[in-house]
Structures are given as structure tokens and as C-alpha cells.
mmCIF file of C-alpha atoms in Angstrom:
data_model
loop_
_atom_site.group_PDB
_atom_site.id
_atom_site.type_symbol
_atom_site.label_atom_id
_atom_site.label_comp_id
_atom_site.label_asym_id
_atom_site.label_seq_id
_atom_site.Cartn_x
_atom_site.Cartn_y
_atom_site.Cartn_z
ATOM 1 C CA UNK A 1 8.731 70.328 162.897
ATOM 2 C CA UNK A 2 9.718 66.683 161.787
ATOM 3 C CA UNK A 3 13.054 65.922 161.018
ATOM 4 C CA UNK A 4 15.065 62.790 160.682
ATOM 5 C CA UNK A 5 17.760 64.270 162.504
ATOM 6 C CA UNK A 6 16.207 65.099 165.281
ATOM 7 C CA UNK A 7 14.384 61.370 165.688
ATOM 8 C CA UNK A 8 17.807 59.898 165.156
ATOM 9 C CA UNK A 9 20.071 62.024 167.114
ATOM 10 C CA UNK A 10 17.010 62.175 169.805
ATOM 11 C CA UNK A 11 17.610 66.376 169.732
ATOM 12 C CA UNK A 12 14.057 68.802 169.698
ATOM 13 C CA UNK A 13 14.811 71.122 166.903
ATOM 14 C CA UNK A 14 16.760 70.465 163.665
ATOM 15 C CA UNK A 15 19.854 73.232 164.965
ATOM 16 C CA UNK A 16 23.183 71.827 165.047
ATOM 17 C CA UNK A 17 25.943 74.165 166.206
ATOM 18 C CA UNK A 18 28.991 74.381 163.862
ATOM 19 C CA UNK A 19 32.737 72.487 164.885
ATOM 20 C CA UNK A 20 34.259 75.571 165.007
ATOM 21 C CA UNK A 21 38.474 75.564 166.430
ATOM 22 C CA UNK A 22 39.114 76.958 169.641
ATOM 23 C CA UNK A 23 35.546 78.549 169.778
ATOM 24 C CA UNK A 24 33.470 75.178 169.707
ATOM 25 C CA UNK A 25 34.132 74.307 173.399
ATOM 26 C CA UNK A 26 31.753 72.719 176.233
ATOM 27 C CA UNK A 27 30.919 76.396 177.489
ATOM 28 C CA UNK A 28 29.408 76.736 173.593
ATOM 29 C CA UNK A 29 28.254 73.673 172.790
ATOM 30 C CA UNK A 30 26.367 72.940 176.376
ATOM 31 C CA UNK A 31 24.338 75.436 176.044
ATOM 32 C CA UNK A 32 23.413 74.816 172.468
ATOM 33 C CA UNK A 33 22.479 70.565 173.501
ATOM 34 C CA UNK A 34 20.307 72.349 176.765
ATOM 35 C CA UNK A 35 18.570 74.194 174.744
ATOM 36 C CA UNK A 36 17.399 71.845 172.565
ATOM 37 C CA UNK A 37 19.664 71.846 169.558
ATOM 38 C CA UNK A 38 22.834 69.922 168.748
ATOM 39 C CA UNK A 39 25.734 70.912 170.511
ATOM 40 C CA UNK A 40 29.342 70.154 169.051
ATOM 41 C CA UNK A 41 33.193 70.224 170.588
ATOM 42 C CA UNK A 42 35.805 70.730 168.175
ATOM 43 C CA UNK A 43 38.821 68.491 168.639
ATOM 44 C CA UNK A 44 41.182 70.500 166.186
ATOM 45 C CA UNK A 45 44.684 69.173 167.086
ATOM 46 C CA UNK A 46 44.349 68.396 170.039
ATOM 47 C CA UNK A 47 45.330 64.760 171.867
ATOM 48 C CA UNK A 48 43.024 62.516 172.982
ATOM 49 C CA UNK A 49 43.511 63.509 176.981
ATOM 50 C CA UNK A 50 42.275 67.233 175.773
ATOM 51 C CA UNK A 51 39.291 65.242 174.187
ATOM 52 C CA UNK A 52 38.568 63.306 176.998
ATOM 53 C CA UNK A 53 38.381 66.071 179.654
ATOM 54 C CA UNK A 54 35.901 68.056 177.415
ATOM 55 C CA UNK A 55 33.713 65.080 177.065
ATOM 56 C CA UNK A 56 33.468 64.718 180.593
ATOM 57 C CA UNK A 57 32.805 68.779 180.964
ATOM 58 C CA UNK A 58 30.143 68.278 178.391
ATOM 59 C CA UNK A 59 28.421 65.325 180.689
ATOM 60 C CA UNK A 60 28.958 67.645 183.806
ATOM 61 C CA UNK A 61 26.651 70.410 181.879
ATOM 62 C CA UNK A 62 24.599 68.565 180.090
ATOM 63 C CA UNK A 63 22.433 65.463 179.720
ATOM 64 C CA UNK A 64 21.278 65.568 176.205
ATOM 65 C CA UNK A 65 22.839 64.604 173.414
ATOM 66 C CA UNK A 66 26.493 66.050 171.724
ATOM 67 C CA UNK A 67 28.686 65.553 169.357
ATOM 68 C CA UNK A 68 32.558 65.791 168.487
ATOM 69 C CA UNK A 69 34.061 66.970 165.705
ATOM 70 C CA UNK A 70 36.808 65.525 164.374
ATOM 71 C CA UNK A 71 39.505 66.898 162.380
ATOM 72 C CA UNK A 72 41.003 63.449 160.484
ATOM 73 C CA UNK A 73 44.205 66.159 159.307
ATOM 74 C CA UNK A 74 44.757 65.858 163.527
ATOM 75 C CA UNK A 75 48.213 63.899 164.396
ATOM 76 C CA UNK A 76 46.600 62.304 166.978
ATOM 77 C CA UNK A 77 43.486 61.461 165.122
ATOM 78 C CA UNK A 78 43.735 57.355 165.756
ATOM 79 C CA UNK A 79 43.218 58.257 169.925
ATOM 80 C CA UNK A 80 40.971 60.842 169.291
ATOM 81 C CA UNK A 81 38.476 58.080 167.902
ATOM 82 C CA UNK A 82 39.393 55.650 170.216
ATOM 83 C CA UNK A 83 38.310 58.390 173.112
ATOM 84 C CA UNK A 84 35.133 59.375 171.541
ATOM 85 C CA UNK A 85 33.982 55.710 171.175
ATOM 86 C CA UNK A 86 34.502 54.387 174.951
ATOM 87 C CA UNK A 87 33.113 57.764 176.248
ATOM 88 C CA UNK A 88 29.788 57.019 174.455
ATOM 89 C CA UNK A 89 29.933 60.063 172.691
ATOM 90 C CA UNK A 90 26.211 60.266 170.121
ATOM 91 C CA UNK A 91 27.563 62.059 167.460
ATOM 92 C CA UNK A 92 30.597 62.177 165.513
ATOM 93 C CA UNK A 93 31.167 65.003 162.868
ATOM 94 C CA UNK A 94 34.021 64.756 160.999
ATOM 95 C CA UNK A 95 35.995 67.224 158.318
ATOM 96 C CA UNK A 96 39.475 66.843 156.066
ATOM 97 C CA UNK A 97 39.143 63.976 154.662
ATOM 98 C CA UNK A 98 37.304 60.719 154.976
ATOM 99 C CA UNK A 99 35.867 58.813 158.105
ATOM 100 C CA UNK A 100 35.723 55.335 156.234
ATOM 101 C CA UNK A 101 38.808 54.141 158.201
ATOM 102 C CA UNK A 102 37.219 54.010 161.412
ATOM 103 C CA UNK A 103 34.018 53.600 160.321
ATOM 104 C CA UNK A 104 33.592 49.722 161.823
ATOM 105 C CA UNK A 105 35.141 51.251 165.086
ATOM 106 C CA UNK A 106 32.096 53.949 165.533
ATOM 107 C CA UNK A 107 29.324 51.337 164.329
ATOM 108 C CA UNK A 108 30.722 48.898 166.870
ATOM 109 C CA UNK A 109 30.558 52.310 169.439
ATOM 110 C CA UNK A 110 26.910 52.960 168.492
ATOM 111 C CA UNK A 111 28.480 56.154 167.631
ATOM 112 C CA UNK A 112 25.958 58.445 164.943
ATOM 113 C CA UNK A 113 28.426 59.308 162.346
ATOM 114 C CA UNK A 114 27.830 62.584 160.558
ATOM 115 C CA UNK A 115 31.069 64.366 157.860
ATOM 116 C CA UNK A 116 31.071 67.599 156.379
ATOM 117 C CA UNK A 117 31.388 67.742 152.931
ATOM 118 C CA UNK A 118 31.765 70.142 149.995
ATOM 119 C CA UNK A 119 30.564 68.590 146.703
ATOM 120 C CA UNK A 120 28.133 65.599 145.252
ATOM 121 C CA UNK A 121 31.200 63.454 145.020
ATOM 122 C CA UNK A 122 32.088 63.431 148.251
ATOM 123 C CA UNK A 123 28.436 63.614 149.747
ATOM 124 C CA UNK A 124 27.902 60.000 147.758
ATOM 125 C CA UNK A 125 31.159 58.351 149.216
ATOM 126 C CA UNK A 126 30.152 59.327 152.437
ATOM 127 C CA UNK A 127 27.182 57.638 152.236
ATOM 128 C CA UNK A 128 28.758 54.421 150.402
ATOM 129 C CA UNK A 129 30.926 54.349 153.343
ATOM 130 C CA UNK A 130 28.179 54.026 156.021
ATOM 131 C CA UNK A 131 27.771 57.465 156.623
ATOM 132 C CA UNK A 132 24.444 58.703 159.058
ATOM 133 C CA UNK A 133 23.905 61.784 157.451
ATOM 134 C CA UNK A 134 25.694 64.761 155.948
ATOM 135 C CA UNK A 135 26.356 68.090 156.665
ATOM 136 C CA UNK A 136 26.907 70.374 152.843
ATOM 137 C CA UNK A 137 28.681 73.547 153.294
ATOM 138 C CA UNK A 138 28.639 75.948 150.863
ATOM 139 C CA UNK A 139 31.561 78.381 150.622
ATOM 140 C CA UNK A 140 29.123 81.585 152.400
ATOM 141 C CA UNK A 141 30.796 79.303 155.485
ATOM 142 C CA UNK A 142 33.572 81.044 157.698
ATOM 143 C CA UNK A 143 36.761 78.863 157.963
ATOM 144 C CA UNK A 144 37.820 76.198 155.642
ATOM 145 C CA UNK A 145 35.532 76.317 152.693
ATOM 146 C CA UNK A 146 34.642 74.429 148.781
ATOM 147 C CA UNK A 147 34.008 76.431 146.075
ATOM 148 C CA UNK A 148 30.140 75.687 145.683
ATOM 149 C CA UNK A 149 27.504 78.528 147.599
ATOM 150 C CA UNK A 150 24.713 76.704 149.552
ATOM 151 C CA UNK A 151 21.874 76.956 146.989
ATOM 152 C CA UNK A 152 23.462 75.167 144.659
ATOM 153 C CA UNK A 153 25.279 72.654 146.214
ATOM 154 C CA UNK A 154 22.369 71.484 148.731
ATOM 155 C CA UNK A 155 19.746 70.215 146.121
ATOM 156 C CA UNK A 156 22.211 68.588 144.388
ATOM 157 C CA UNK A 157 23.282 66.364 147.125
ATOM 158 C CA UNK A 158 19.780 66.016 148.328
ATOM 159 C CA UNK A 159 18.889 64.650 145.124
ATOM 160 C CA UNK A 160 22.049 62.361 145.124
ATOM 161 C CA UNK A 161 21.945 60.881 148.527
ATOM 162 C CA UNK A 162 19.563 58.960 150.663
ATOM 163 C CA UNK A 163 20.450 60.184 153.952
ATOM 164 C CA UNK A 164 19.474 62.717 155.544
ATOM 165 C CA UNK A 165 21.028 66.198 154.649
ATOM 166 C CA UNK A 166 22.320 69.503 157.072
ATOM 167 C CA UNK A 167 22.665 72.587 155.291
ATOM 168 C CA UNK A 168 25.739 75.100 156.559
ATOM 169 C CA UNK A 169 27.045 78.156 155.187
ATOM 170 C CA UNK A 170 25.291 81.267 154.989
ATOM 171 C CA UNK A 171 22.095 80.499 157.317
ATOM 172 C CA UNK A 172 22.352 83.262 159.789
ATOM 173 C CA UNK A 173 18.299 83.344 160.740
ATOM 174 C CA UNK A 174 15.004 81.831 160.294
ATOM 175 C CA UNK A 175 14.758 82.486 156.454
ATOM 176 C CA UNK A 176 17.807 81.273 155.823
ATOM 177 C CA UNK A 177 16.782 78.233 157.760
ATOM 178 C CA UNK A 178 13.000 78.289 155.717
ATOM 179 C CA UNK A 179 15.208 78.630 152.184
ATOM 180 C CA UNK A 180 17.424 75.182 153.196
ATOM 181 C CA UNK A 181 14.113 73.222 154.403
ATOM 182 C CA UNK A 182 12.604 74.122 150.910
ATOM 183 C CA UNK A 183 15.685 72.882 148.771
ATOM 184 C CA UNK A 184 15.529 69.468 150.838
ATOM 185 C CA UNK A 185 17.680 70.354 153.944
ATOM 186 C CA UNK A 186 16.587 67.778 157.053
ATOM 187 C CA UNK A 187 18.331 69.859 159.590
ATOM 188 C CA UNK A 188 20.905 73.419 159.429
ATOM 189 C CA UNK A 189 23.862 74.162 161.035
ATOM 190 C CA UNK A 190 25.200 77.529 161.828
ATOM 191 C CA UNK A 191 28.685 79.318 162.728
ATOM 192 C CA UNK A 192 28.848 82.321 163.264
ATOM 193 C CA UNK A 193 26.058 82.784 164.392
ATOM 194 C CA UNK A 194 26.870 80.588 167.673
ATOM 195 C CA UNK A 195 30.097 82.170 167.985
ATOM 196 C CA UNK A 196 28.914 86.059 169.094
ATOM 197 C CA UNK A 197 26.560 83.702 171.360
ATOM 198 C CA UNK A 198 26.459 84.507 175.222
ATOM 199 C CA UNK A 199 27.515 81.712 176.209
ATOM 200 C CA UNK A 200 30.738 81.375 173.520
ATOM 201 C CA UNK A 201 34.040 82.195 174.950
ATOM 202 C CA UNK A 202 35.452 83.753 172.173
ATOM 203 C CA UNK A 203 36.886 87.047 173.054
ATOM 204 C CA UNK A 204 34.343 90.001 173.066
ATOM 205 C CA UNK A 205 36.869 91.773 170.290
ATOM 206 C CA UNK A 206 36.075 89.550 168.132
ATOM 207 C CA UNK A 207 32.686 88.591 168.794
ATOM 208 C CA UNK A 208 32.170 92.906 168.329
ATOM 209 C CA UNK A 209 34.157 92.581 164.896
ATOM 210 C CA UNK A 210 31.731 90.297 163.592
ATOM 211 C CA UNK A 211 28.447 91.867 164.701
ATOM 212 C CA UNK A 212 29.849 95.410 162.835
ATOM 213 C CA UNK A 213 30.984 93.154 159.317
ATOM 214 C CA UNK A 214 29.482 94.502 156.655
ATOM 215 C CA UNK A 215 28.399 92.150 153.890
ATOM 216 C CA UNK A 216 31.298 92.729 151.746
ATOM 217 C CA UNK A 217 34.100 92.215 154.896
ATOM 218 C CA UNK A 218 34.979 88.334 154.619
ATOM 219 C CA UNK A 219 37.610 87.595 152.282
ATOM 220 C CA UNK A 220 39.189 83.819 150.888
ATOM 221 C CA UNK A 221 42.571 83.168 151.972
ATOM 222 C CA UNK A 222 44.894 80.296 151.041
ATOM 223 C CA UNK A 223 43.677 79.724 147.749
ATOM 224 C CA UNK A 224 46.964 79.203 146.639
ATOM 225 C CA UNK A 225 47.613 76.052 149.001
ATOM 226 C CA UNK A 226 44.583 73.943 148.173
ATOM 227 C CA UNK A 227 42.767 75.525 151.508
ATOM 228 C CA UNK A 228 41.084 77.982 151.037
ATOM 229 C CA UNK A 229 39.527 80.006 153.923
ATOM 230 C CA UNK A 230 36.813 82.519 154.460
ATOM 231 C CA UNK A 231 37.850 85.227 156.871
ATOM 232 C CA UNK A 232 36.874 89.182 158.109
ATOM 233 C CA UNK A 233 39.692 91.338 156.157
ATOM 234 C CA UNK A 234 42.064 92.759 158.416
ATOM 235 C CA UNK A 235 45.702 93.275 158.652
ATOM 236 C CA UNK A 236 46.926 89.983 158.706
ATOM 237 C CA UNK A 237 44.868 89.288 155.842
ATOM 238 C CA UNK A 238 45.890 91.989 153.878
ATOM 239 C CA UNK A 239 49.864 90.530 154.739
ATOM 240 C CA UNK A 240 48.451 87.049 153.743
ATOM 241 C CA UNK A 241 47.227 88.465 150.709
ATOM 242 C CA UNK A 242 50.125 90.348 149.509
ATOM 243 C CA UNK A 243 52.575 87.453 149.664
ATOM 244 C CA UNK A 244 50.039 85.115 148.290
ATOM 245 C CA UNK A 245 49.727 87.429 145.264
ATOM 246 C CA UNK A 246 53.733 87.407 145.311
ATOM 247 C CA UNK A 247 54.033 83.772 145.525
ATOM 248 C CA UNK A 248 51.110 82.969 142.542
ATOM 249 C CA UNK A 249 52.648 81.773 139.105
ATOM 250 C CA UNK A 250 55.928 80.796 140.491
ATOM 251 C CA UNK A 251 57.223 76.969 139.539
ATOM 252 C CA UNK A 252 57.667 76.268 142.868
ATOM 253 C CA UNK A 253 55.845 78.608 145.666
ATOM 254 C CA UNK A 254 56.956 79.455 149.204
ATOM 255 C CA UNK A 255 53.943 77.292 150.882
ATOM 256 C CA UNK A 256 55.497 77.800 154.103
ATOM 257 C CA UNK A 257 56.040 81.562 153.939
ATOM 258 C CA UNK A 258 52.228 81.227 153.547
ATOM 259 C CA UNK A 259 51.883 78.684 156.892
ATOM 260 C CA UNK A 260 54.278 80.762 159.024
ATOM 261 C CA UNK A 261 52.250 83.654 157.992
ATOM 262 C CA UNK A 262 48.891 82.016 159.416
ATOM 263 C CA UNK A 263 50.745 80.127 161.967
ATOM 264 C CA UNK A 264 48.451 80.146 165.724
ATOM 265 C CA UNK A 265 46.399 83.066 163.841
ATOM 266 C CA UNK A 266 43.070 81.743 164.944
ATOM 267 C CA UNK A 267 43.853 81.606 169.065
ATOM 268 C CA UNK A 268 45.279 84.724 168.677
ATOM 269 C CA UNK A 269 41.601 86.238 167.932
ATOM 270 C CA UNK A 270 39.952 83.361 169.638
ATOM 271 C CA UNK A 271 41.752 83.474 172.895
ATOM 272 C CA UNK A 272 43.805 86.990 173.238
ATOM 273 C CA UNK A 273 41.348 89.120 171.168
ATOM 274 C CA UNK A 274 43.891 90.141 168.457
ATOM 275 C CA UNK A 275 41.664 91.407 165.950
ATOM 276 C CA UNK A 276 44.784 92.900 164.120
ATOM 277 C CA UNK A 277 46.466 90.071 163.405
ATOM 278 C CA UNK A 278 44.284 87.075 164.710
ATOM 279 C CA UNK A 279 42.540 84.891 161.638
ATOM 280 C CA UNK A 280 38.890 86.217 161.996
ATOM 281 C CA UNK A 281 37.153 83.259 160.517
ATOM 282 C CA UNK A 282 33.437 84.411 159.852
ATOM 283 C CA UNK A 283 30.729 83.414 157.333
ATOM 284 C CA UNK A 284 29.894 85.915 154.557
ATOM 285 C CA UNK A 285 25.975 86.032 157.256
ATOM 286 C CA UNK A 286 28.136 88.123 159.374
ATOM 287 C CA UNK A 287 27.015 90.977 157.477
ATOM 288 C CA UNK A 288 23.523 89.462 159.397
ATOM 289 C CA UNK A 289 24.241 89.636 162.175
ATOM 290 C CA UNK A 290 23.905 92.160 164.575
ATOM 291 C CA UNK A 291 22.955 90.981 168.041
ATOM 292 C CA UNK A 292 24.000 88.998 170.666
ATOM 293 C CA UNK A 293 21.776 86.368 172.200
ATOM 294 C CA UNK A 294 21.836 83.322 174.480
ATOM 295 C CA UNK A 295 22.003 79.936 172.282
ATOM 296 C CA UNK A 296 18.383 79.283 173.148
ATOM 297 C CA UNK A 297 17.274 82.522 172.158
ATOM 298 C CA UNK A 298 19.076 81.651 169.060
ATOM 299 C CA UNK A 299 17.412 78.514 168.230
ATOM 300 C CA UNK A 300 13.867 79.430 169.352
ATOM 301 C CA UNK A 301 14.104 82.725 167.047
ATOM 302 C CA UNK A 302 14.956 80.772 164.315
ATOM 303 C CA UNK A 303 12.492 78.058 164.362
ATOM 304 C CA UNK A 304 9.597 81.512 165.142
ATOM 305 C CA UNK A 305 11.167 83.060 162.024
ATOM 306 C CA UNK A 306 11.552 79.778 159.909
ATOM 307 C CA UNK A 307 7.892 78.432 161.070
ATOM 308 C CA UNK A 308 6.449 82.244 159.780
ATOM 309 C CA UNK A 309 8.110 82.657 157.119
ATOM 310 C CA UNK A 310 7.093 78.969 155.406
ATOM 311 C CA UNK A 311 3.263 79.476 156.535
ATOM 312 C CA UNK A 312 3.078 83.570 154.786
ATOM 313 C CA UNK A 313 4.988 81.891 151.400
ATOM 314 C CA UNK A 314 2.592 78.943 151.148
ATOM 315 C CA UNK A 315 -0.518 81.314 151.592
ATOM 316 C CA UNK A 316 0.398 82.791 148.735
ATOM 317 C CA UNK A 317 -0.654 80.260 146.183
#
């Protein structure tokens, strides 16, 4: 399969492995790189000594190309970048806001600059900014999400940009991947799929919770605040919930009843396995997904599927 991405990133198949907090770690995103797709660490907010000591775990287990994700809403976001540049990091994803600030520091790093964004406007200020490429992400996606789905969103900024395009959000298998190479897609990224991966460290409670959602278990949080996330229901969310409903209409609502609420939620799934009250963040493909495989098995069943699927469409016309 050609794809720009993979010629400019120097990667074999157009798979790039989602950013995801405290689940996107060199374990992950290793094997996802070895195996031929794009592997990602996600910085969340973490310093730039965390940074640097996965960077040089991902170049002890593995020679191929990675990337970094970077959360600009991180505190310690100016030595973050300053990390990822002298460590010769390829690929720089970034999310929350704009990269154009440090955008003369990763051309003069070499560094393949890649942000995630949720609507046209965005997508074309990326680019006017010096962007490489862009990853859409429609609001199937598990985590933060816009308030566009995938189909609609991706053709749009396909038509609207010049750079190459990676679809996310709701791609879960090869005909997902097929459907986002048809509407323009150069490349796909996936979530949750990675995260019930062998090789992800995520506890196995809630790597099981996602392989038994049901198509209708996600729910959006935090629409209230501006950031709104897609989640598996559960009690915390039904608590979240609740005192968002409460806190709706009022002049002035408690925002930070709604951050304590979610406060450390996500390592308390990630890490200790609290499916209870642990922020489940999960794509709406969850529903898909049933099976746990190693990344490569991942990526080589999708590009079988994807590759099949295309060839039995086209011979019907």
C-alpha cells in the first residue's frame, strides 16, 4: 500500500498507535514501531526527565521510528520540547492546543511534526503553521473528543488541506481502515484497539471491560467544562454525571466539584485496575472489539482485512 506517511515517517504500513495517558508507554508503543507501524509515548504531565527516560527505553527496544505525543496543556511543556528535539525523536504528535510556538525549534530538530485536531479550522492552521501532517479525530474516539464523527469530519479536511491526513476515532478493524482510505485518509490511527493489546500494560480489568462493551456502553463526560470526554459508563461516571446535571444552568458552576470528581481517575483504571471508579476512556469501536492480540497481529489483520475488503467492493462495478 502507498502512503505518504509511511515514505515520510520511513514506517511499512500506514498504522499509527494512538497517544493515549498512562497507557501509551514504551512497553505499547515498541511493539507497535517493531512491528511495522507507528509507535507513540504519551507525555501527559509529565516533566521532561520522565520524557527523557522513556525515549531512551524506546531506543533500547526499538530501532525504527517513534513518536511523542505532546500534551501543550502540560506545565512543563517548554522542557518537554526541548527533550524531544536533542533526543532526535522522528515524530512529534501534539494535542490541546497549538504547536506553532515551537514550531522553528522542531524544524531546526528535523523533528516530523504531526497535531491532532478536531475540525476544518483547526486542520488549516495547522497546516499554515508548518504542520507535516494531521491526525482528524472524530468524536467515536475514547478520551478527549470534538463534536464531529469521523465520516464527516475526514473528507472535509482532506478536501481543505494539502498534507497528508490520519483518520482516528472509530476504526477498530480493516473496514474501518478500507472506509478512511476511501474518504481520502493517507494513514489511521487507532486507540483502543492498542490498548487491550498484549503487549499494553494497562491493567487486565480494564483491558476485560473493554473487550465485553457493548456498543451502547461509552458515554461523554465533561461537557459542561469545555472537555468533553468519551468514556465506558460506570460508577464514577454515573457520580460525574449526576453532579454535572446538578451543576448545568447555574450562573456560575462548581467546575472544580467536577475536577475533584475526575481527579487521578484515569491511573486509577490504568494502573490499579479500578474499574469502579477509574475513568475508562474507550472509543465507541469497543463495542468491536472482542479479542486480544499482539500489536503485530493487530496491524497485519488490518491491512489482510483492509486490502480484501477494497479489492471485493471494487469488483463490484
Amino acid at each position: 500500500m502507498k502512503s505518504k506517511i509511511c515514505d515520510m515517517i520511513g514506517i511499512q504500513y500506514p498504522v499509527v498507535q494512538g497517544g493515549m495517558a498512562w497507557v501509551a508507554n514504551p512497553s505499547l508503543a515498541s511493539a507497535v514501531s517493531n512491528a511495522g507501524g507507528l509507535g507513540i509515548i504519551a507525555c501527559g504531565h509529565a516533566p521532561g526527565s520522565i520524557v527523557q527516560d522513556m525515549i531512551d527505553e524506546m531506543k533500547r527496544l526499538t530501532d525504527k521510528p517513534f513518536g511523542v505525543n505532546i500534551m501543550l496543556l502540560n506545565p512543563h511543556v517548554d522542557e518537554v520540547v526541548e527533550v524531544v528535539c536533542k533526543a532526535g525523536v522522528k515524530v512529534v504528535c501534539t494535542g490541546a492546543g497549538s504547536p506553532g510556538k515551537y514550531m522553528a525549534q522542531f524544524r531546526e530538530a528535523g523533528v516530523i511534526v504531526i497535531p491532532v485536531v478536531a475540525s476544518v479550522a483547526l486542520a488549516k492552521r495547522m497546516e499554515k503553521d508548518g504542520a507535516d501532517a494531521v491526525v482528524i479525530e472524530g468524536m467515536e474516539a475514547g478520551g478527549h473528543i470534538g463534536k464531529l464523527t469521523t465520516m464527516v469530519l475526514l473528507p472535509q479536511v482532506v478536501d481543505a488541506v494539502s498534507i497528508p491526513v490520519i483518520a482516528a476515532g472509530g476504526i477498530g478493524d480493516g473496514r474501518g481502515m478500507a472506509a478512511a482510505l476511501m474518504l481520502g485518509a493517507d494513514a489511521v490511527q487507532l486507540g483502543t484497539r492498542f490498548l487491550i493489546s498484549l503487549e499494553s500494560t494497562a491493567h487486565q480489568n480494564f483491558k476485560d471491560a473493554v473487550v465485553k462493551a457493548k456498543d451502547i456502553d461509552t458515554v461523554i463526560t465533561g461537557q459542561i467544562t469545555g472537555h468533553p470526554v468519551r468514556v465506558l459508563r460506570n460508577k464514577l461516571t454515573k457520580i460525574y454525571l449526576q453532579a454535572e446535571k446538578e451543576e448545568t444552568g447555574k450562573d456560575n458552576p462548581d467546575l472544580e466539584r467536577l475536577e475533584e470528581i475526575g481527579k487521578g481517575a484515569l491511573k486509577r483504571v490504568v494502573v490499579d485496575g479500578d474499574i469502579k471508579m477509574g475513568s475508562m476512556m474507550a472509543g465507541q469501536i469497543a463495542g468491536l472489539v472482542h479479542k486480544q492480540q499482539s500489536c503485530k497481529d493487530i496491524i497485519l489483520e488490518l491491512m489482510d482485512e483492509s486490502h480484501q475488503v477494497i479489492k471485493e467492493q471494487l469488483s463490484r462495478f
